[in-house]
Amino acid sequence: MSHSVSRRSALRLAGGAIAVAAAATAGTAVPSHAAARSRQGPGAGRRVESLVGRLTLDEKISLLHGATDPKSLGQAGYVPGVPRLGIPPLRLADGPAGVRVAARATALPAPVLLAAAFDPALARRYGQVIGREGRALQQDVLLSPMVNLIRTPYAGRNFETFGEDPLLAADLVSEEIKGIQGEGLIATVKHFALNNQEKDRTKVDVRADERTMHETELRGFEAAVAAGTGAVMGAYNKVNGTFACENKELLSDILRERWGFEGWVMTDWYAQHSTVAALAAGLDMEMPDDAYFGAVLKRAVRDGSVPEPQVDRSVRRILGVMERFGLLDASRPPRPERDPDAGATVALDVAKAGATLLRNAHRTLPLTGSAARSVAVIGPTGRQPFVSGGGSAHVVPDHADSPLDAITARAGREAEVTYAVGEDLYGKPIPRSRLTPGFDPEGQKVAAGKEWTYDGTLTPAEPDEWTLVLHYSGERPKVELDDVELYPPRPGVGEYFSGGLIAAAPDGLNVRRATRNLTPAGHRLKITAKGGDRGQTFRLRRITGATRAADVAEAVRTARGSHTVVLFAYEDATEGQDRTTVALPGHQEELIQAVTAANPRTTVVLNTSSATSMPWLERTAAVLQMYYPGQEGAAATAAVLFGDCDPGGRLTQSFPVDDDLHPMAGDPRRYPGVDGVEEYSEGVLVGYRWYDAEGVRPLFPFGHGLSYTTFAYADLAVRQVGRGVDVSFTVRNTGRREGVTVPQVYVGPSPDLRLTQAERLLGGYRRLTLRPGERRRVTVHVDRRTLSAWDVKRHDWRLGTGRRSFRVGTSARDMKLSATTVVKGAGA
């Protein structure tokens, strides 16, 4: 499915009511109460202008930066408002996979799992849950969705976004925003722009040419503007030499002049670097404090370096959006109550729809008969539910069941389900005999206002690699081994952002790890733990080569004792840091090899953020990609394993074979950058387009995913219609059960464009659910934008005319049908 995004506005419309009317005409998301008010005429615009005229300079500036919330709900940001004029405060919450506050909320599957469903209608339902819950939890602005493309498999926030293809990302972000804002919550598309990695994100200078930007990264942002997003968040990084939050080309020339954006632009947290340049470039709001848009801005206005009309412009933009959403008068409907059951239903639907079956040798799945009556569950995330990634995407879920419990319940009373951890994440108790003087490292309690200290010796029984695992409930204890601190403060946001799985023990205690090679000679161990205001509990555990070997041996015994193995593997990603490899972390590869050698009927379930290498692939019976599946992930995983639903997901990113065979491999200028500069030298050849151009075979291609049934494709017809091309074909379910297929239309290059072009690019798609024997005629429209390339001389789009190929496939590498037609400029 595809859509057209808006072109440059013919008129720069001012005023809240007019902006709402323009958005409604374009099919954008407007709350029902705001749409009704827009029909009342220009009163809303007059209200905003009246407020701007009555505000003092101090009051205007107070609307342009964050502050401390006197009644914080644990959200990310707060703007106090102006009570004397009836301007309410704004509360801004993170929320890529659910509303992130201190209270419980529906923990939805990660956006990358939503994207795998290839279903824009589902993206709207996803947004509706977040929109309703955001309002119910007293929030006004959602700091989401994220639409940056997956460019490198290492990026720590790949799970927060939609994939590597610009068209798919544009479709999904548009519908999610309509869902969010249709419930009355202001959406914020982020991070504008080219924020495709976490490493050096606050300082790296991303260099990309004009065509690359418009044909890849910017398409999703343009779609978000067309959908009526109320706010845009500027990125941390520089773009072509200038920080994104003071980049006039981005914030004014493209965002406002070309796309006609009427909302406000805020910084990412602490992403601002100037006052005069940022405001002039088009930035409106500094978050989360007032380092540049507070007293410094006031002085700049007073001394004339900032014209006050520039301040008024930003205030007008913010108030205009607030007016559009009914925040400036009494017309806004009361806040709804949360509906946890409805949220859980959508969370389950998304997790099942995005579940992606990568391998299924000998029809191992679904589990039936004897395979379903004797099951060994192995792996830490088999027992400990992996709900979400770390950082600003982490949500406090209503609940999260264990996959082990869900599989046990689904298998039934007559089945035997066993469990082995395989790869320990949280450590085992350190024997007292290894500590001199001895103390209980399993549950030390420190009373409020007190301090507990230890100065002794840790003596291992034999030379070994030890991972010392610290669990704590309050201020992190200081632990020194041989006079070196094991858990020093992490640089930057690393101290606050950590993974969604390994950062907390099952009982909620915080967790830190440090690995050292130890000898029986003994090591000095010093601990200082403070009780703080509330007291705390801490424990110190260990993972060693010996404990790992014992865990693997237990997993092998468990695997041998069962007909079927379901092995859960994980990779824990978070905002603030990138991965260093596409391989599974820890010793999981060795675990998989040992278990598959013991029982070849092993299905590996992946709870990972992004692409994963699989040197063990051919030894497995099946591989199911579940990403971070949210609070209903256990139920969804069990439903797919036992065949209660078809695995409906398809990959939205190419999986490389290993760290040496992907678009960033071997070129540090592309990633992570050299001397602070990163070059998007791959140009428009992002993702699967690069694999095609370089002749590199991925482990799994973009669009790949298997079904429990089979499909046949036939009768392809291609014809130019209006401003695009219609591609029609027939799909038939040739199997014995209902199933899902996602036919994808790929477009070949234009002979009339003397430019580097992709061998094929995604032109459209359709998610289909067909009963056994059912046949359906499908038409996928490929729009003019997808058929066009960016002309750097005209600074505009140019249609790619001439004879072009149109292929229908089930992935970027598996084509079923092919035809050509001549694309003509006239009437297109």
CSV table of C-alpha atoms in Angstrom, one decimal, residues 74-325:
chain,number,residue,atom,x,y,z
A,74,GLY,CA,7.4,10.5,35.6
A,75,GLN,CA,7.1,11.8,32.1
A,76,ALA,CA,10.1,13.2,30.0
A,77,GLY,CA,9.2,16.8,29.7
A,78,TYR,CA,7.0,19.7,31.1
A,79,VAL,CA,6.1,23.2,30.0
A,80,PRO,CA,4.3,25.2,32.7
A,81,GLY,CA,1.8,27.2,30.7
A,82,VAL,CA,0.5,30.7,31.6
A,83,PRO,CA,-2.3,30.3,34.2
A,84,ARG,CA,-3.4,34.0,34.1
A,85,LEU,CA,-4.4,33.6,30.4
A,86,GLY,CA,-5.8,30.1,30.6
A,87,ILE,CA,-2.9,28.5,28.8
A,88,PRO,CA,-2.5,25.1,30.4
A,89,PRO,CA,0.8,23.2,31.0
A,90,LEU,CA,2.0,20.6,28.6
A,91,ARG,CA,3.2,17.2,29.7
A,92,LEU,CA,5.4,15.4,27.2
A,93,ALA,CA,5.9,11.6,27.4
A,94,ASP,CA,8.1,9.1,25.6
A,95,GLY,CA,6.1,6.5,23.9
A,96,PRO,CA,7.4,4.5,20.8
A,97,ALA,CA,5.8,1.3,22.2
A,98,GLY,CA,3.5,2.6,24.8
A,99,VAL,CA,3.3,5.6,27.1
A,100,ARG,CA,6.4,5.9,29.3
A,101,VAL,CA,5.5,7.3,32.7
A,102,ALA,CA,5.8,6.0,36.2
A,103,ALA,CA,2.3,4.4,36.0
A,104,ARG,CA,1.4,1.2,34.3
A,105,ALA,CA,0.5,1.3,30.6
A,106,THR,CA,0.0,-1.1,27.7
A,107,ALA,CA,3.4,-2.3,26.7
A,108,LEU,CA,3.0,-2.7,23.0
A,109,PRO,CA,5.4,-4.7,20.8
A,110,ALA,CA,8.4,-2.7,19.5
A,111,PRO,CA,7.7,-0.6,16.4
A,112,VAL,CA,10.0,-2.9,14.3
A,113,LEU,CA,7.6,-5.8,15.1
A,114,LEU,CA,4.6,-3.6,14.2
A,115,ALA,CA,6.3,-2.8,10.9
A,116,ALA,CA,6.8,-6.5,10.1
A,117,ALA,CA,3.1,-6.9,9.7
A,118,PHE,CA,3.2,-4.6,6.6
A,119,ASP,CA,-0.3,-3.4,7.7
A,120,PRO,CA,-0.9,0.4,7.9
A,121,ALA,CA,-4.4,-0.2,9.3
A,122,LEU,CA,-2.8,-2.0,12.2
A,123,ALA,CA,-0.4,0.9,12.7
A,124,ARG,CA,-3.4,3.2,13.1
A,125,ARG,CA,-4.9,0.8,15.8
A,126,TYR,CA,-1.4,0.8,17.5
A,127,GLY,CA,-1.5,4.6,17.5
A,128,GLN,CA,-5.0,4.7,18.9
A,129,VAL,CA,-4.0,2.7,21.9
A,130,ILE,CA,-1.1,5.1,22.7
A,131,GLY,CA,-3.2,8.2,22.0
A,132,ARG,CA,-6.0,7.1,24.3
A,133,GLU,CA,-3.6,6.0,27.1
A,134,GLY,CA,-1.5,9.1,26.8
A,135,ARG,CA,-4.5,11.3,27.4
A,136,ALA,CA,-5.8,9.0,30.2
A,137,LEU,CA,-2.4,9.2,31.9
A,138,GLN,CA,-2.6,13.0,31.9
A,139,GLN,CA,-0.2,13.6,29.0
A,140,ASP,CA,-0.6,16.1,26.2
A,141,VAL,CA,2.3,15.4,23.8
A,142,LEU,CA,3.7,12.0,22.7
A,143,LEU,CA,7.4,12.0,21.8
A,144,SER,CA,6.9,9.5,19.1
A,145,PRO,CA,6.8,8.0,16.5
A,146,MET,CA,10.4,7.6,15.3
A,147,VAL,CA,10.8,7.3,11.5
A,148,ASN,CA,14.5,7.3,11.0
A,149,LEU,CA,15.5,4.5,8.6
A,150,ILE,CA,17.5,1.4,9.7
A,151,ARG,CA,20.8,2.1,7.9
A,152,THR,CA,23.2,0.1,10.0
A,153,PRO,CA,22.4,-3.1,11.8
A,154,TYR,CA,24.3,-1.9,14.8
A,155,ALA,CA,22.1,1.1,15.7
A,156,GLY,CA,20.9,0.8,19.2
A,157,ARG,CA,17.4,2.1,18.4
A,158,ASN,CA,16.6,0.0,15.4
A,159,PHE,CA,13.8,-1.6,17.4
A,160,GLU,CA,12.1,1.8,17.8
A,161,THR,CA,11.6,2.4,14.1
A,162,PHE,CA,10.1,0.8,11.1
A,163,GLY,CA,12.7,-0.6,8.8
A,164,GLU,CA,15.1,0.2,5.9
A,165,ASP,CA,12.6,1.1,3.2
A,166,PRO,CA,11.4,4.7,2.8
A,167,LEU,CA,7.9,3.8,1.4
A,168,LEU,CA,7.0,1.4,4.1
A,169,ALA,CA,8.2,3.8,6.8
A,170,ALA,CA,6.2,6.6,5.3
A,171,ASP,CA,3.0,4.5,5.1
A,172,LEU,CA,3.3,3.3,8.7
A,173,VAL,CA,4.3,6.6,10.4
A,174,SER,CA,1.4,8.3,8.6
A,175,GLU,CA,-1.2,5.9,9.9
A,176,GLU,CA,0.2,5.7,13.4
A,177,ILE,CA,0.1,9.5,13.7
A,178,LYS,CA,-3.5,9.5,12.6
A,179,GLY,CA,-4.3,7.0,15.3
A,180,ILE,CA,-2.5,8.9,18.0
A,181,GLN,CA,-3.9,12.3,17.1
A,182,GLY,CA,-7.3,11.0,16.4
A,183,GLU,CA,-7.5,10.3,20.2
A,184,GLY,CA,-6.5,13.9,21.0
A,185,LEU,CA,-2.8,13.4,21.8
A,186,ILE,CA,-0.3,15.5,20.0
A,187,ALA,CA,2.3,13.4,18.1
A,188,THR,CA,6.0,14.3,17.6
A,189,VAL,CA,7.8,12.7,14.7
A,190,LYS,CA,11.5,12.2,15.3
A,191,HIS,CA,14.5,12.5,15.0
A,192,PHE,CA,14.7,15.1,12.2
A,193,ALA,CA,17.0,14.1,10.5
A,194,LEU,CA,19.6,11.4,9.7
A,195,ASN,CA,19.8,10.2,13.3
A,196,ASN,CA,20.6,6.6,12.3
A,197,GLN,CA,23.0,5.6,15.0
A,198,GLU,CA,23.6,6.1,18.8
A,199,LYS,CA,27.4,6.1,18.7
A,200,ASP,CA,28.6,9.7,18.8
A,201,ARG,CA,25.0,10.8,18.2
A,202,THR,CA,25.4,14.1,20.0
A,203,LYS,CA,28.3,15.3,17.8
A,204,VAL,CA,28.7,13.3,14.6
A,205,ASP,CA,28.4,15.3,11.4
A,206,VAL,CA,26.3,13.3,8.9
A,207,ARG,CA,27.1,14.2,5.3
A,208,ALA,CA,24.5,13.3,2.7
A,209,ASP,CA,23.7,14.8,-0.6
A,210,GLU,CA,20.4,16.4,-1.5
A,211,ARG,CA,19.1,13.5,-3.6
A,212,THR,CA,20.0,10.9,-0.9
A,213,MET,CA,18.2,12.8,1.8
A,214,HIS,CA,15.0,13.3,-0.2
A,215,GLU,CA,14.8,9.8,-1.6
A,216,THR,CA,15.6,7.9,1.6
A,217,GLU,CA,15.4,9.5,5.1
A,218,LEU,CA,13.2,12.5,4.5
A,219,ARG,CA,10.3,10.6,2.9
A,220,GLY,CA,8.9,9.4,6.2
A,221,PHE,CA,9.1,12.8,7.8
A,222,GLU,CA,7.3,14.3,4.8
A,223,ALA,CA,4.6,11.7,5.2
A,224,ALA,CA,4.3,12.6,8.9
A,225,VAL,CA,3.8,16.3,8.0
A,226,ALA,CA,1.1,15.3,5.5
A,227,ALA,CA,-0.6,13.3,8.2
A,228,GLY,CA,-0.8,16.4,10.4
A,229,THR,CA,1.8,15.7,13.0
A,230,GLY,CA,1.6,18.5,15.7
A,231,ALA,CA,5.3,18.5,16.5
A,232,VAL,CA,8.7,17.5,15.1
A,233,MET,CA,11.7,16.7,17.2
A,234,GLY,CA,15.1,17.8,16.0
A,235,ALA,CA,18.0,15.3,16.0
A,236,TYR,CA,21.2,15.4,18.1
A,237,ASN,CA,23.6,15.1,15.2
A,238,LYS,CA,24.9,17.6,12.7
A,239,VAL,CA,23.6,17.4,9.1
A,240,ASN,CA,26.1,18.6,6.5
A,241,GLY,CA,28.1,20.6,9.0
A,242,THR,CA,25.3,22.2,11.0
A,243,PHE,CA,23.5,20.8,14.1
A,244,ALA,CA,20.1,19.6,13.2
A,245,CYS,CA,18.4,21.8,15.8
A,246,GLU,CA,19.8,24.9,14.2
A,247,ASN,CA,19.8,23.8,10.6
A,248,LYS,CA,17.9,26.3,8.4
A,249,GLU,CA,17.8,24.0,5.4
A,250,LEU,CA,16.0,21.3,7.5
A,251,LEU,CA,13.8,23.4,9.8
A,252,SER,CA,12.8,26.2,7.5
A,253,ASP,CA,13.6,25.5,3.8
A,254,ILE,CA,12.4,21.8,3.7
A,255,LEU,CA,10.1,21.4,6.7
A,256,ARG,CA,8.1,24.6,6.5
A,257,GLU,CA,8.6,26.1,3.1
A,258,ARG,CA,8.6,23.0,1.0
A,259,TRP,CA,6.3,20.7,3.1
A,260,GLY,CA,4.1,23.4,4.7
A,261,PHE,CA,4.5,22.3,8.3
A,262,GLU,CA,2.5,24.5,10.7
A,263,GLY,CA,3.3,22.9,14.0
A,264,TRP,CA,6.3,23.4,16.3
A,265,VAL,CA,9.8,22.0,16.4
A,266,MET,CA,11.4,20.9,19.7
A,267,THR,CA,14.9,19.7,20.5
A,268,ASP,CA,15.8,16.2,21.5
A,269,TRP,CA,16.8,16.4,25.1
A,270,TYR,CA,19.8,18.6,25.6
A,271,ALA,CA,20.4,18.8,21.8
A,272,GLN,CA,20.5,22.6,21.5
A,273,HIS,CA,23.8,24.4,20.9
A,274,SER,CA,22.8,28.1,20.4
A,275,THR,CA,20.2,30.7,21.0
A,276,VAL,CA,20.2,33.2,18.1
A,277,ALA,CA,21.1,30.7,15.3
A,278,ALA,CA,18.6,28.1,16.5
A,279,LEU,CA,15.6,30.4,16.8
A,280,ALA,CA,16.4,32.0,13.4
A,281,ALA,CA,16.7,28.6,11.8
A,282,GLY,CA,13.2,27.6,12.9
A,283,LEU,CA,13.6,25.9,16.3
A,284,ASP,CA,10.7,26.7,18.6
A,285,MET,CA,11.2,24.8,21.9
A,286,GLU,CA,14.2,23.7,24.0
A,287,MET,CA,13.9,20.6,26.1
A,288,PRO,CA,14.1,19.7,28.9
A,289,ASP,CA,15.4,23.0,30.4
A,290,ASP,CA,16.2,26.6,29.6
A,291,ALA,CA,20.0,26.8,28.9
A,292,TYR,CA,19.5,28.6,25.6
A,293,PHE,CA,15.8,29.6,25.4
A,294,GLY,CA,15.6,31.0,29.0
A,295,ALA,CA,17.5,34.0,30.4
A,296,VAL,CA,19.9,33.9,27.5
A,297,LEU,CA,17.1,34.4,25.1
A,298,LYS,CA,15.6,37.2,27.1
A,299,ARG,CA,18.9,39.1,27.0
A,300,ALA,CA,19.2,38.5,23.3
A,301,VAL,CA,15.8,40.1,22.8
A,302,ARG,CA,16.7,43.0,25.0
A,303,ASP,CA,20.0,43.7,23.2
A,304,GLY,CA,18.4,43.3,19.8
A,305,SER,CA,20.3,40.2,18.6
A,306,VAL,CA,16.9,38.4,18.5
A,307,PRO,CA,13.9,40.3,17.1
A,308,GLU,CA,10.9,39.7,19.3
A,309,PRO,CA,8.8,38.7,16.3
A,310,GLN,CA,10.9,35.6,16.1
A,311,VAL,CA,9.9,34.7,19.6
A,312,ASP,CA,6.3,35.5,18.7
A,313,ARG,CA,6.5,33.2,15.7
A,314,SER,CA,7.5,30.2,17.9
A,315,VAL,CA,4.9,31.0,20.5
A,316,ARG,CA,2.3,31.2,17.8
A,317,ARG,CA,3.2,27.8,16.4
A,318,ILE,CA,2.9,26.2,19.8
A,319,LEU,CA,-0.3,27.9,20.7
A,320,GLY,CA,-1.7,27.1,17.3
A,321,VAL,CA,-1.2,23.4,17.9
A,322,MET,CA,-2.6,23.6,21.4
A,323,GLU,CA,-5.7,25.4,19.9
A,324,ARG,CA,-6.1,22.7,17.3
A,325,PHE,CA,-6.2,20.1,20.0
